[in-house]
PDB file of C-alpha atoms in Angstrom:
ATOM      1  CA  MET C   1       0.000   0.000   0.000  1.00 78.00           C
ATOM      2  CA  LYS C   2       1.180   3.488  -0.852  1.00 87.00           C
ATOM      3  CA  ILE C   3       0.216   6.799   0.706  1.00 88.00           C
ATOM      4  CA  VAL C   4      -0.902   9.221  -1.991  1.00 92.00           C
ATOM      5  CA  PHE C   5      -1.110  12.984  -1.323  1.00 92.00           C
ATOM      6  CA  LEU C   6      -3.610  14.656  -3.660  1.00 94.00           C
ATOM      7  CA  THR C   7      -4.720  18.252  -4.164  1.00 94.00           C
ATOM      8  CA  GLY C   8      -7.829  19.597  -5.858  1.00 95.00           C
ATOM      9  CA  CYS C   9      -9.988  16.680  -4.776  1.00 96.00           C
ATOM     10  CA  ALA C  10     -13.344  18.465  -4.526  1.00 96.00           C
ATOM     11  CA  ASN C  11     -13.929  18.228  -8.284  1.00 96.00           C
ATOM     12  CA  GLY C  12     -12.672  16.923 -11.590  1.00 97.00           C
ATOM     13  CA  ILE C  13      -9.414  15.065 -12.012  1.00 96.00           C
ATOM     14  CA  GLY C  14      -8.379  15.381  -8.354  1.00 96.00           C
ATOM     15  CA  ARG C  15     -11.672  13.868  -7.196  1.00 97.00           C
ATOM     16  CA  HIS C  16     -11.386  11.079  -9.758  1.00 97.00           C
ATOM     17  CA  LEU C  17      -7.779  10.276  -8.819  1.00 96.00           C
ATOM     18  CA  ALA C  18      -8.602  10.227  -5.108  1.00 97.00           C
ATOM     19  CA  THR C  19     -11.333   7.690  -5.819  1.00 97.00           C
ATOM     20  CA  VAL C  20      -9.106   5.561  -8.077  1.00 97.00           C
ATOM     21  CA  PHE C  21      -6.221   5.411  -5.592  1.00 96.00           C
ATOM     22  CA  TYR C  22      -8.566   4.667  -2.697  1.00 96.00           C
ATOM     23  CA  GLN C  23     -10.343   1.892  -4.631  1.00 97.00           C
ATOM     24  CA  ARG C  24      -6.935   0.484  -5.578  1.00 96.00           C
ATOM     25  CA  GLY C  25      -6.237  -0.004  -1.875  1.00 94.00           C
ATOM     26  CA  ASP C  26      -3.906   2.904  -1.249  1.00 93.00           C
ATOM     27  CA  ALA C  27      -4.120   5.301   1.676  1.00 92.00           C
ATOM     28  CA  VAL C  28      -4.971   8.802   0.500  1.00 93.00           C
ATOM     29  CA  VAL C  29      -4.474  12.316   1.812  1.00 93.00           C
ATOM     30  CA  VAL C  30      -7.336  14.203   0.176  1.00 95.00           C
ATOM     31  CA  THR C  31      -7.019  18.011   0.072  1.00 95.00           C
ATOM     32  CA  ASP C  32      -8.861  20.987  -1.377  1.00 96.00           C
ATOM     33  CA  VAL C  33      -9.969  24.476  -0.380  1.00 96.00           C
ATOM     34  CA  ASP C  34     -13.549  23.127  -0.322  1.00 96.00           C
ATOM     35  CA  GLU C  35     -13.375  20.885   2.725  1.00 93.00           C
ATOM     36  CA  THR C  36     -17.123  20.232   2.668  1.00 95.00           C
ATOM     37  CA  ARG C  37     -16.964  18.603  -0.777  1.00 96.00           C
ATOM     38  CA  ILE C  38     -13.989  16.390   0.073  1.00 96.00           C
ATOM     39  CA  ARG C  39     -15.644  15.273   3.300  1.00 96.00           C
ATOM     40  CA  GLU C  40     -18.751  14.364   1.262  1.00 96.00           C
ATOM     41  CA  LEU C  41     -16.538  12.348  -1.100  1.00 96.00           C
ATOM     42  CA  THR C  42     -14.840  10.398   1.684  1.00 96.00           C
ATOM     43  CA  THR C  43     -17.758   9.954   4.094  1.00 96.00           C
ATOM     44  CA  THR C  44     -18.065   6.201   3.420  1.00 96.00           C
ATOM     45  CA  TRP C  45     -14.340   5.525   3.068  1.00 96.00           C
ATOM     46  CA  ASP C  46     -12.345   3.608   5.672  1.00 92.00           C
ATOM     47  CA  ALA C  47     -10.943   6.195   8.101  1.00 89.00           C
ATOM     48  CA  ASP C  48      -7.779   4.099   8.475  1.00 89.00           C
ATOM     49  CA  ARG C  49      -6.913   4.831   4.839  1.00 92.00           C
ATOM     50  CA  VAL C  50      -7.992   8.434   4.375  1.00 93.00           C
ATOM     51  CA  LEU C  51      -7.046  11.826   5.741  1.00 91.00           C
ATOM     52  CA  VAL C  52      -8.995  14.928   4.747  1.00 93.00           C
ATOM     53  CA  ALA C  53      -7.350  18.339   4.973  1.00 92.00           C
ATOM     54  CA  ARG C  54      -8.232  21.826   3.788  1.00 92.00           C
ATOM     55  CA  LEU C  55      -5.431  23.154   1.588  1.00 93.00           C
ATOM     56  CA  ASP C  56      -5.132  26.251  -0.577  1.00 93.00           C
ATOM     57  CA  VAL C  57      -2.218  25.361  -2.855  1.00 92.00           C
ATOM     58  CA  ARG C  58      -1.665  29.055  -3.689  1.00 93.00           C
ATOM     59  CA  ASN C  59      -0.694  29.853  -0.104  1.00 92.00           C
ATOM     60  CA  LEU C  60       2.746  28.787   1.185  1.00 92.00           C
ATOM     61  CA  ALA C  61       1.793  29.255   4.841  1.00 91.00           C
ATOM     62  CA  ASN C  62      -1.251  27.032   4.282  1.00 88.00           C
ATOM     63  CA  TRP C  63       0.993  24.338   2.745  1.00 88.00           C
ATOM     64  CA  GLN C  64       3.351  24.490   5.693  1.00 87.00           C
ATOM     65  CA  ALA C  65       0.538  24.325   8.261  1.00 86.00           C
ATOM     66  CA  THR C  66      -1.180  21.448   6.470  1.00 84.00           C
ATOM     67  CA  CYS C  67       2.004  19.409   6.142  1.00 82.00           C
ATOM     68  CA  MET C  68       3.076  20.019   9.733  1.00 82.00           C
ATOM     69  CA  ASN C  69      -0.308  18.808  11.013  1.00 79.00           C
ATOM     70  CA  LEU C  70      -0.487  15.630   8.956  1.00 75.00           C
ATOM     71  CA  THR C  71      -1.006  12.371  10.741  1.00 67.00           C
ATOM     72  CA  PRO C  72      -0.622   9.485   8.319  1.00 59.00           C
ATOM     73  CA  PRO C  73      -3.903   7.697   7.571  1.00 57.00           C
ATOM     74  CA  THR C  74      -2.169   4.400   8.348  1.00 55.00           C
ATOM     75  CA  SER C  75       0.528   3.193  10.697  1.00 55.00           C
ATOM     76  CA  THR C  76       2.967   3.456   7.784  1.00 55.00           C
ATOM     77  CA  SER C  77       5.496   6.197   8.389  1.00 54.00           C
ATOM     78  CA  PHE C  78       6.287   8.802   5.769  1.00 52.00           C
ATOM     79  CA  SER C  79       8.192  12.032   5.513  1.00 51.00           C
ATOM     80  CA  ILE C  80       7.523  15.299   3.756  1.00 49.00           C
ATOM     81  CA  SER C  81      10.325  17.320   2.235  1.00 45.00           C
ATOM     82  CA  THR C  82       9.906  20.907   1.179  1.00 40.00           C
TER      83      THR C  82
END
């Protein structure tokens, strides 16, 4: 299982990719500025394999805060480099 970090998951390609990776069995970090829509997407997903976070990719401080507050959706460890 891989951990996949995705942006733009409220709509379109990001939403589709989040669904594909989740259905494939991967753990997913699902982000978007529209937290309501990504929570609706993931409401029936296994909480052990999904993490939902609000992220505005245009804002560096938002990136830093989001990444610093991540708790992996599984017991698998991972690191984030900036």
